[in-house]
PDB file of N, CA and C in Angstrom:
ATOM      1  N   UNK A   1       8.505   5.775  27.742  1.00  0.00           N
ATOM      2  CA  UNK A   1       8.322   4.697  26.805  1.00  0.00           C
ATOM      3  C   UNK A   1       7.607   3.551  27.524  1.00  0.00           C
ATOM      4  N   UNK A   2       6.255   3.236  26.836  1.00  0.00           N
ATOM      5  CA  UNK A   2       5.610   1.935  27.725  1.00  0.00           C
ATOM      6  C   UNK A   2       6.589   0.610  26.900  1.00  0.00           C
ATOM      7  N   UNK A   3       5.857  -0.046  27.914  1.00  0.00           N
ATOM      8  CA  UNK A   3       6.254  -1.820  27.796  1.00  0.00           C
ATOM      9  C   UNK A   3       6.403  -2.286  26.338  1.00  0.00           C
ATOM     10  N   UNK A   4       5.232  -1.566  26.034  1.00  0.00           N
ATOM     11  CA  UNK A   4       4.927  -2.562  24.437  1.00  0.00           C
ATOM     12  C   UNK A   4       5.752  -1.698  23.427  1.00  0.00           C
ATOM     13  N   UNK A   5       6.229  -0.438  23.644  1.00  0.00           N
ATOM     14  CA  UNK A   5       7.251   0.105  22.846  1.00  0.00           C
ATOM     15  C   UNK A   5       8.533  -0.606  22.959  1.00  0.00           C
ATOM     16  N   UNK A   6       8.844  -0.821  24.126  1.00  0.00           N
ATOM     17  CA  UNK A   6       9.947  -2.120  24.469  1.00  0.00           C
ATOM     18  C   UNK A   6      10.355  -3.286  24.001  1.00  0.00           C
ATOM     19  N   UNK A   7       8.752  -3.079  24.106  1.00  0.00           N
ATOM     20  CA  UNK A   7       9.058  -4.807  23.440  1.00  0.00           C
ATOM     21  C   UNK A   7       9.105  -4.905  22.345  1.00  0.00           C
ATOM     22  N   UNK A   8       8.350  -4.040  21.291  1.00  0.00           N
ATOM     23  CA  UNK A   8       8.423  -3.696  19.825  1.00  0.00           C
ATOM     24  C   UNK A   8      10.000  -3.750  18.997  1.00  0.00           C
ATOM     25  N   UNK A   9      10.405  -2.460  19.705  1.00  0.00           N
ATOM     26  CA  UNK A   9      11.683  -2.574  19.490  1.00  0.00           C
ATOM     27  C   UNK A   9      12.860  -3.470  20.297  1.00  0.00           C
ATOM     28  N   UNK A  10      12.861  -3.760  20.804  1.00  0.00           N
ATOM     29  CA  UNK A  10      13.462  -5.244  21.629  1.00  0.00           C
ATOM     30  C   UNK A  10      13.362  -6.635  20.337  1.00  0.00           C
ATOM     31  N   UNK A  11      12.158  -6.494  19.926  1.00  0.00           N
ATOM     32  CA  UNK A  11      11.958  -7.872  19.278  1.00  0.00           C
ATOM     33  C   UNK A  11      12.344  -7.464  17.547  1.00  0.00           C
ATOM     34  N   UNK A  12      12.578  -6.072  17.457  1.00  0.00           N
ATOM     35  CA  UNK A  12      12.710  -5.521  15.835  1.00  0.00           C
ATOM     36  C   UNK A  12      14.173  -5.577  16.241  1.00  0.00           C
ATOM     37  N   UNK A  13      14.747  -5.782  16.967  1.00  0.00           N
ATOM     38  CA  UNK A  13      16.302  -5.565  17.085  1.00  0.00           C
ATOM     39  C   UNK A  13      17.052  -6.932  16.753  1.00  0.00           C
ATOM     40  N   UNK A  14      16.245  -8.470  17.224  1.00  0.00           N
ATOM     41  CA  UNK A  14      17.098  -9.791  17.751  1.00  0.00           C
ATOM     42  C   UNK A  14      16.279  -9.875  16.221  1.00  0.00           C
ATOM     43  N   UNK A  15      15.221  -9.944  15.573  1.00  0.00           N
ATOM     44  CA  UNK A  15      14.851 -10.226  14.346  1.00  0.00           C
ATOM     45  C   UNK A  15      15.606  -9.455  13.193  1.00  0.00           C
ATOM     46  N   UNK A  16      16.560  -8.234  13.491  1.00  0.00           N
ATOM     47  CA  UNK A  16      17.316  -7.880  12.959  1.00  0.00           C
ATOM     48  C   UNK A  16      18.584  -8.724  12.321  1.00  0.00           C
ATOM     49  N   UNK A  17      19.097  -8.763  13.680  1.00  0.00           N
ATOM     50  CA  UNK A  17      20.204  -9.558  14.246  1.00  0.00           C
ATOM     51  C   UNK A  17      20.184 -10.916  13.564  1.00  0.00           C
ATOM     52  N   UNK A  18      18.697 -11.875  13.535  1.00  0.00           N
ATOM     53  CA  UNK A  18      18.795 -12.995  13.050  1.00  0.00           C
ATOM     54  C   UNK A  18      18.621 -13.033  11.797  1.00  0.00           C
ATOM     55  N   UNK A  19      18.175 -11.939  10.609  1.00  0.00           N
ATOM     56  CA  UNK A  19      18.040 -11.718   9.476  1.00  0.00           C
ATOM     57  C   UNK A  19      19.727 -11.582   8.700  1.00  0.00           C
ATOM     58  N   UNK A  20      20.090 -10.788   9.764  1.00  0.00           N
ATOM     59  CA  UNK A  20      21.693 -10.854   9.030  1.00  0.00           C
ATOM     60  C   UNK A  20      22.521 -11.826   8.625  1.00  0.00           C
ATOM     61  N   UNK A  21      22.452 -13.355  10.349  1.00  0.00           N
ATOM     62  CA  UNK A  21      22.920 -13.830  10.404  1.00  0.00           C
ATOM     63  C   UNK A  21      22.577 -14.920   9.188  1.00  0.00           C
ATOM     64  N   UNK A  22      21.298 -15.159   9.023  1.00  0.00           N
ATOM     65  CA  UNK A  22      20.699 -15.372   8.046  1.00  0.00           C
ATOM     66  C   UNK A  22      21.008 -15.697   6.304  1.00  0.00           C
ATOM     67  N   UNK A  23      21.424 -14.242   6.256  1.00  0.00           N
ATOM     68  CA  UNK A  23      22.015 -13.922   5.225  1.00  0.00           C
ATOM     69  C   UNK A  23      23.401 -14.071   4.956  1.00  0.00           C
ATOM     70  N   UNK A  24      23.687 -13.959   5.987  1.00  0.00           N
ATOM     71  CA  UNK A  24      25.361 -14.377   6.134  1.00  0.00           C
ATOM     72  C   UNK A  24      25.250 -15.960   5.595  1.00  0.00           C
ATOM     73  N   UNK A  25      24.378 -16.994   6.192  1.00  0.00           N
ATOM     74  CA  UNK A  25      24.476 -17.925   5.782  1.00  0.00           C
ATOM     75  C   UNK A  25      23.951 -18.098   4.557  1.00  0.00           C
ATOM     76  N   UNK A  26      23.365 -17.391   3.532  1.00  0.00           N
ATOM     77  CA  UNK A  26      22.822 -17.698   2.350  1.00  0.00           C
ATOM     78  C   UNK A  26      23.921 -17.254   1.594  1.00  0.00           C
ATOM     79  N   UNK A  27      24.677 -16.180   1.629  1.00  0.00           N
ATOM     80  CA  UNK A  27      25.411 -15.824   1.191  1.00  0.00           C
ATOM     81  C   UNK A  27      27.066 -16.812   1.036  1.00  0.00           C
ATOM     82  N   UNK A  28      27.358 -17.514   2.563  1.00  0.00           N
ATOM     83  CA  UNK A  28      28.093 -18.657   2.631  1.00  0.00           C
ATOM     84  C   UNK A  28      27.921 -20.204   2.744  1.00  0.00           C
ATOM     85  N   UNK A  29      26.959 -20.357   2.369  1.00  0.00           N
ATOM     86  CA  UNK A  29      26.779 -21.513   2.695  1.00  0.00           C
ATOM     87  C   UNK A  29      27.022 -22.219   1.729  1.00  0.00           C
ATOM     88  N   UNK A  30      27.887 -23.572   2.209  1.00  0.00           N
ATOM     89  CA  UNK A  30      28.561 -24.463   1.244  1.00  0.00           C
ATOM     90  C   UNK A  30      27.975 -25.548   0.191  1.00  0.00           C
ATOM     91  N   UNK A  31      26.547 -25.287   0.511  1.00  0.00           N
ATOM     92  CA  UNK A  31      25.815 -26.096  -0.236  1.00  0.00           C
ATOM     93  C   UNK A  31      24.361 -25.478  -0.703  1.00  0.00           C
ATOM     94  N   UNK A  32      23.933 -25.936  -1.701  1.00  0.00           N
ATOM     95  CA  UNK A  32      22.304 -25.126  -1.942  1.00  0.00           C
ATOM     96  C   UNK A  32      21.578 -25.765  -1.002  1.00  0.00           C
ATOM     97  N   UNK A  33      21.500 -27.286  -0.159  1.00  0.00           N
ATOM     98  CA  UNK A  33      21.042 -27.218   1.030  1.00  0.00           C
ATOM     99  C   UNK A  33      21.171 -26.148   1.922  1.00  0.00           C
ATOM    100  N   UNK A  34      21.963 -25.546   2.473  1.00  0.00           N
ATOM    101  CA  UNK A  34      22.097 -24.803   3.600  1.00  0.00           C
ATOM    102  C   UNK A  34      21.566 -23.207   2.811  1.00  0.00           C
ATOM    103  N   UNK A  35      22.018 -22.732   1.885  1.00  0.00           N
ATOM    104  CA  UNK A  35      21.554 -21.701   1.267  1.00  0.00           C
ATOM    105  C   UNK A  35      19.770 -21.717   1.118  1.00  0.00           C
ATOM    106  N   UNK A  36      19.246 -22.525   0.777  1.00  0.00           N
ATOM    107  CA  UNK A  36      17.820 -22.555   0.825  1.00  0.00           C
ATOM    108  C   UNK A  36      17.419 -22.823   1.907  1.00  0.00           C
ATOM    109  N   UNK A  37      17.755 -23.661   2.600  1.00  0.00           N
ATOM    110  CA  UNK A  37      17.317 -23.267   4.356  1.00  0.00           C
ATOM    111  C   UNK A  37      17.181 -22.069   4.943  1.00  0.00           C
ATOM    112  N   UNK A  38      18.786 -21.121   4.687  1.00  0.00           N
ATOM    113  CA  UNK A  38      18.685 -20.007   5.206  1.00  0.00           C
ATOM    114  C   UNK A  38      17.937 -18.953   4.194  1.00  0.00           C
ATOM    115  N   UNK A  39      18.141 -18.839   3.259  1.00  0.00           N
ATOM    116  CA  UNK A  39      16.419 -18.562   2.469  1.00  0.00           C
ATOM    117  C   UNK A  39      15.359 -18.408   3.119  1.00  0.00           C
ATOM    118  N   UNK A  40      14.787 -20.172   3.766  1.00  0.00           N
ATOM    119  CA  UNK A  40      13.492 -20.314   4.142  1.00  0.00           C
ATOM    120  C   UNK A  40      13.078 -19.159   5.664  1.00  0.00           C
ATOM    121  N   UNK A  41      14.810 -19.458   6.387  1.00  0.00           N
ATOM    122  CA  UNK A  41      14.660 -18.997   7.523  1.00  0.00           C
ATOM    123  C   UNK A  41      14.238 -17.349   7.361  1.00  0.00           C
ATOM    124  N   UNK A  42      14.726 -16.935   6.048  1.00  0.00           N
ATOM    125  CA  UNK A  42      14.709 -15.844   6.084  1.00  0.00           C
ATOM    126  C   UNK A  42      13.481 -15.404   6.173  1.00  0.00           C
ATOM    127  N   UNK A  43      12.445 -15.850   5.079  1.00  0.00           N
ATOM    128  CA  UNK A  43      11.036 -15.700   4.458  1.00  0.00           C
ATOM    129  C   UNK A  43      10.403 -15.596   6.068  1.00  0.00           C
ATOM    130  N   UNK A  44      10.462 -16.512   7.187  1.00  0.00           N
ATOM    131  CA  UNK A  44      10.267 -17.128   8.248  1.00  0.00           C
ATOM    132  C   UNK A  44      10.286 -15.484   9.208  1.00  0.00           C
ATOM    133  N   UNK A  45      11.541 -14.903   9.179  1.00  0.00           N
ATOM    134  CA  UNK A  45      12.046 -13.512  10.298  1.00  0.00           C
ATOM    135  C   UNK A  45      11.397 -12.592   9.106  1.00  0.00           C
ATOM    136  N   UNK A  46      10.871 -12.468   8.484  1.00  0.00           N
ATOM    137  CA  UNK A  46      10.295 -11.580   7.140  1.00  0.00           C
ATOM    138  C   UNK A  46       8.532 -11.563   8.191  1.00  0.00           C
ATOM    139  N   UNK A  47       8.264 -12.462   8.169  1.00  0.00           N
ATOM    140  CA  UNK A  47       7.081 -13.041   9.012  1.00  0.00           C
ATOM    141  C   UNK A  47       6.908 -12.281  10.120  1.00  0.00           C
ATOM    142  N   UNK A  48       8.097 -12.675  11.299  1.00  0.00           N
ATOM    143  CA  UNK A  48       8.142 -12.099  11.809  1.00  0.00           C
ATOM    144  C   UNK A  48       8.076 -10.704  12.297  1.00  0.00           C
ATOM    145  N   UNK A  49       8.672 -10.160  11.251  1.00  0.00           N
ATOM    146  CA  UNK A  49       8.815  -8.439  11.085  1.00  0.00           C
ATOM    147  C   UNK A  49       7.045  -7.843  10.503  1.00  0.00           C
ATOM    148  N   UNK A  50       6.721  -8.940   9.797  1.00  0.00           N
ATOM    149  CA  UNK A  50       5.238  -8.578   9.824  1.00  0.00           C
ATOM    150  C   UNK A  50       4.153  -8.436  10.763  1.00  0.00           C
ATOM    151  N   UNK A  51       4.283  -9.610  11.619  1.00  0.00           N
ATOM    152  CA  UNK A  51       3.513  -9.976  12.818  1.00  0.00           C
ATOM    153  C   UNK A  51       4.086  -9.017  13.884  1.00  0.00           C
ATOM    154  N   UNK A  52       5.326  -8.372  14.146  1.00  0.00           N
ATOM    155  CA  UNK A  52       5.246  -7.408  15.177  1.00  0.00           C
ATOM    156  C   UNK A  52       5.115  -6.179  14.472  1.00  0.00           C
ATOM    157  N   UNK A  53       5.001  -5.549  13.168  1.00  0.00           N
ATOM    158  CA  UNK A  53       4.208  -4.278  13.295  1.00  0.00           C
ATOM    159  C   UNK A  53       3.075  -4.774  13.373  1.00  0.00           C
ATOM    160  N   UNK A  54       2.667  -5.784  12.923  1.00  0.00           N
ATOM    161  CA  UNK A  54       0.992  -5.479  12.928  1.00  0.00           C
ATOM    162  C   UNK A  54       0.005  -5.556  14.340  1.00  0.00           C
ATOM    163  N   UNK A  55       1.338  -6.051  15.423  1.00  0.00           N
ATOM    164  CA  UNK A  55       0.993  -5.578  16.824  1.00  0.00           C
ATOM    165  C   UNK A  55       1.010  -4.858  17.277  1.00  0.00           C
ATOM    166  N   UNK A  56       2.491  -3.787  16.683  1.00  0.00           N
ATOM    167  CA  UNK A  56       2.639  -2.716  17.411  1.00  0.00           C
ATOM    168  C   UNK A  56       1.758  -1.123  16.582  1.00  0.00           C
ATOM    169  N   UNK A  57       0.627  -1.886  15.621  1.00  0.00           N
ATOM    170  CA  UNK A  57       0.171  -0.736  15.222  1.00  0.00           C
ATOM    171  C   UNK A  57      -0.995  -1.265  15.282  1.00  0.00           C
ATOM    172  N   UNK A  58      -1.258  -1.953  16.007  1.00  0.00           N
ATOM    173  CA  UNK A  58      -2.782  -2.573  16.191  1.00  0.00           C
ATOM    174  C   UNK A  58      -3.594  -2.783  14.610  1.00  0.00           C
ATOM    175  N   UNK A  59      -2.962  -3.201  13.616  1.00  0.00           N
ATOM    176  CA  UNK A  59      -3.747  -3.198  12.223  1.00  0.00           C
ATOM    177  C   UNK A  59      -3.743  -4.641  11.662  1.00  0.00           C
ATOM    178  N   UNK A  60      -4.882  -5.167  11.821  1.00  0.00           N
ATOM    179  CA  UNK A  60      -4.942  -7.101  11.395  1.00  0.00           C
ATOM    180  C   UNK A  60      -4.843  -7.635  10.257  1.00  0.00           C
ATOM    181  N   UNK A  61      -4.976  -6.252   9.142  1.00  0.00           N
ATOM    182  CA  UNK A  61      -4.625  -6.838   7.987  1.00  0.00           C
ATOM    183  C   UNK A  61      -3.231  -6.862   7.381  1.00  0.00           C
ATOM    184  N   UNK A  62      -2.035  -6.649   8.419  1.00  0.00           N
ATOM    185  CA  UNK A  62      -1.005  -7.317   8.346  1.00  0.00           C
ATOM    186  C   UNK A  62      -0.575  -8.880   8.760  1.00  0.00           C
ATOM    187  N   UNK A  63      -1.354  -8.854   9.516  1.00  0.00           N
ATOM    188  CA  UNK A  63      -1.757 -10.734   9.702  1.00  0.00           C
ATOM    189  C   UNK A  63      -1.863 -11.455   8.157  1.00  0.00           C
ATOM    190  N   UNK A  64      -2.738 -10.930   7.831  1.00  0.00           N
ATOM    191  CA  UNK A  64      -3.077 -12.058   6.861  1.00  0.00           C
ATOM    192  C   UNK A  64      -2.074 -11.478   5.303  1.00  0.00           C
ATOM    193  N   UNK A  65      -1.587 -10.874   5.542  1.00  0.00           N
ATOM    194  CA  UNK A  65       0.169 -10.465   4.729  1.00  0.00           C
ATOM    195  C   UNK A  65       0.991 -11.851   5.233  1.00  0.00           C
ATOM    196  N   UNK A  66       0.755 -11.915   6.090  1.00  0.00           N
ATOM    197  CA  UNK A  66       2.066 -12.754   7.092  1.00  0.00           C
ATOM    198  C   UNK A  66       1.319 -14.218   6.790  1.00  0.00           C
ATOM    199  N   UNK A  67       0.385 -14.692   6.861  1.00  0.00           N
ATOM    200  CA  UNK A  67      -0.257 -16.076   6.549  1.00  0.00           C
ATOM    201  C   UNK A  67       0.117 -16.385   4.746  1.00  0.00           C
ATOM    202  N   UNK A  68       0.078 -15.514   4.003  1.00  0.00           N
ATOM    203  CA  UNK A  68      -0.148 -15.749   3.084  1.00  0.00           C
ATOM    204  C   UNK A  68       1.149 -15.819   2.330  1.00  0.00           C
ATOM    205  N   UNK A  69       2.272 -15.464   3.015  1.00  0.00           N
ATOM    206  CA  UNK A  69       3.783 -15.410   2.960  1.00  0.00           C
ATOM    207  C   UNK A  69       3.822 -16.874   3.453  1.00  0.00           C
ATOM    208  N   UNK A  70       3.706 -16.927   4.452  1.00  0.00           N
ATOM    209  CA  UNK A  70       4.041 -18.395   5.418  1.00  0.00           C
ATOM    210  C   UNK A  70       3.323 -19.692   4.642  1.00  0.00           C
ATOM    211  N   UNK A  71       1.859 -19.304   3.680  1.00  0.00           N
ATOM    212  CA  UNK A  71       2.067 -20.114   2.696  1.00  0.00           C
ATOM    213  C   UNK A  71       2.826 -20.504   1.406  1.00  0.00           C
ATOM    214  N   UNK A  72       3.473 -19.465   1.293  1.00  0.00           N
ATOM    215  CA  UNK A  72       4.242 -19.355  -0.121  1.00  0.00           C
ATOM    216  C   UNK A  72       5.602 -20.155   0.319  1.00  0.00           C
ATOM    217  N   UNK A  73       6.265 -19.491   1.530  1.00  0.00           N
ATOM    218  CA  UNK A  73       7.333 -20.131   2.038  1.00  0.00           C
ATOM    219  C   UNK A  73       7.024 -21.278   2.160  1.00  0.00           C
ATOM    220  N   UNK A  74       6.292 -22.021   2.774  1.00  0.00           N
ATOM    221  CA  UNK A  74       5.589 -23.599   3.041  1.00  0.00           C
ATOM    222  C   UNK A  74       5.908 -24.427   1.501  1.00  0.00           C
ATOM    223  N   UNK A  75       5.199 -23.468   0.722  1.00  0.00           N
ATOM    224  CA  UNK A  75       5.427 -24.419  -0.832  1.00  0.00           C
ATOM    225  C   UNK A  75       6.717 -24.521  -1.615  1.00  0.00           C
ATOM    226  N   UNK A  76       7.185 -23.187  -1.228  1.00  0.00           N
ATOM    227  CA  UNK A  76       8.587 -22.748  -2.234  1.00  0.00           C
ATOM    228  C   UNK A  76       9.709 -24.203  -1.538  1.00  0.00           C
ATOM    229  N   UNK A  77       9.315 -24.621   0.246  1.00  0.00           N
ATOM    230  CA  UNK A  77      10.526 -25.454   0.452  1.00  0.00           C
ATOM    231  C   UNK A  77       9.810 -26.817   0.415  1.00  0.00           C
ATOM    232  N   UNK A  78       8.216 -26.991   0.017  1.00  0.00           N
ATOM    233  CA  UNK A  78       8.131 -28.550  -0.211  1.00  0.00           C
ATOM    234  C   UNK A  78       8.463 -29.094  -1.500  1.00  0.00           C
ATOM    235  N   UNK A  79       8.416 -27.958  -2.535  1.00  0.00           N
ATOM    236  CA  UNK A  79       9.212 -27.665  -3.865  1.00  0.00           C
ATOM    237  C   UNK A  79      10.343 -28.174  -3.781  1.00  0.00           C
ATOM    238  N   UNK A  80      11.287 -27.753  -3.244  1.00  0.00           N
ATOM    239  CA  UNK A  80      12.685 -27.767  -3.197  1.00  0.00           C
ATOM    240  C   UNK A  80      12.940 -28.985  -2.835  1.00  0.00           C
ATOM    241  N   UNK A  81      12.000 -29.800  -1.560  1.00  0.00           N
ATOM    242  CA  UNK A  81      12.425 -30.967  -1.353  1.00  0.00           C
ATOM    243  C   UNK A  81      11.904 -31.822  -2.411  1.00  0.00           C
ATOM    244  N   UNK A  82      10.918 -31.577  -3.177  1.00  0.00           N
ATOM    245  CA  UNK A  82      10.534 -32.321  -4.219  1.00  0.00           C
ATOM    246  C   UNK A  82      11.918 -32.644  -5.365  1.00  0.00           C
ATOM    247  N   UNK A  83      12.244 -31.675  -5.441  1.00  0.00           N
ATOM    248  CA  UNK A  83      13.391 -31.067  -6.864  1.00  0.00           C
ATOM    249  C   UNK A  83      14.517 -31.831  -5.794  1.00  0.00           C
ATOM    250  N   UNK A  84      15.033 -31.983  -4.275  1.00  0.00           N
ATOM    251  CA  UNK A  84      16.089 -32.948  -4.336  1.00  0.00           C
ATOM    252  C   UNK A  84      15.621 -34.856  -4.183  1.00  0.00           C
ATOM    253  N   UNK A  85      14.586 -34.667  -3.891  1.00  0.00           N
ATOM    254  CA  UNK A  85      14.316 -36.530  -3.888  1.00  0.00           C
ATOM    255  C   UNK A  85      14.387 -37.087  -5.475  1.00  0.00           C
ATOM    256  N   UNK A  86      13.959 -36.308  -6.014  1.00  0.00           N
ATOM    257  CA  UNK A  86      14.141 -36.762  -8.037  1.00  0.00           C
ATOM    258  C   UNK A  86      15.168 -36.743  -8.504  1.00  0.00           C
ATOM    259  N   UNK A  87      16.355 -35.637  -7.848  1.00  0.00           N
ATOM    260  CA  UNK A  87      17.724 -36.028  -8.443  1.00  0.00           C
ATOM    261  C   UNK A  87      17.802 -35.222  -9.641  1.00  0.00           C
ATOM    262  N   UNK A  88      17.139 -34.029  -9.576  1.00  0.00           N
ATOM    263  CA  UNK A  88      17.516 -33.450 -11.080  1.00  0.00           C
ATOM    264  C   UNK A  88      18.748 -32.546 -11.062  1.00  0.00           C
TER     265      UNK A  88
END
C-alpha cells in the first residue's frame, strides 16, 4: 500500500469520525443555533469527502462538485443569519 493510499484512507476515516460527531450534534443540539451550525459543518466534511476522492482518483471534475457545494453552503448559512437578525 503506497503513501497516498494511506493517506486516502487515513483522512476518509477522521472525516468519518467528524461527520458522525456532527450529526450527533444536529441531532442534539439544544438550539436551532447549534443544529444549523452542525448542519453547516456537515455540508463543510461533505466537501471534504469530495476533495479527497477527487485526489485519490486523480479526476478534477470533482473539484468543481465541491466549489459549487461550498457555494450553496456559504448562502444556505448567510440565509440563516439573515432569518435570525429580523427576528422572525
Amino acid at each position: 500500500m503506497s503513501l497516498t493510499h494511506m493517506a486516502f484512507y487515513s483522512t476518509l476515516a477522521v472525516l468519518s469520525l467528524a461527520f458522525a460527531l456532527a450529526f450527533l450534534r444536529l441531532v442534539l443540539g439544544p438550539s436551532l443555533a447549534d443544529r444549523v451550525v452542525a448542519l453547516d459543518l456537515m455540508a463543510v466534511i461533505g466537501i471534504g469527502f469530495i476533495a479527497d476522492y477527487a485526489v485519490a482518483t486523480d479526476q478534477r471534475v470533482f473539484l468543481e462538485v465541491a466549489v459549487v457545494m461550498a457555494l450553496v453552503g456559504f448562502l444556505a448559512t448567510v440565509a440563516f443569519a439573515y432569518y435570525l437578525r429580523r427576528g422572525v
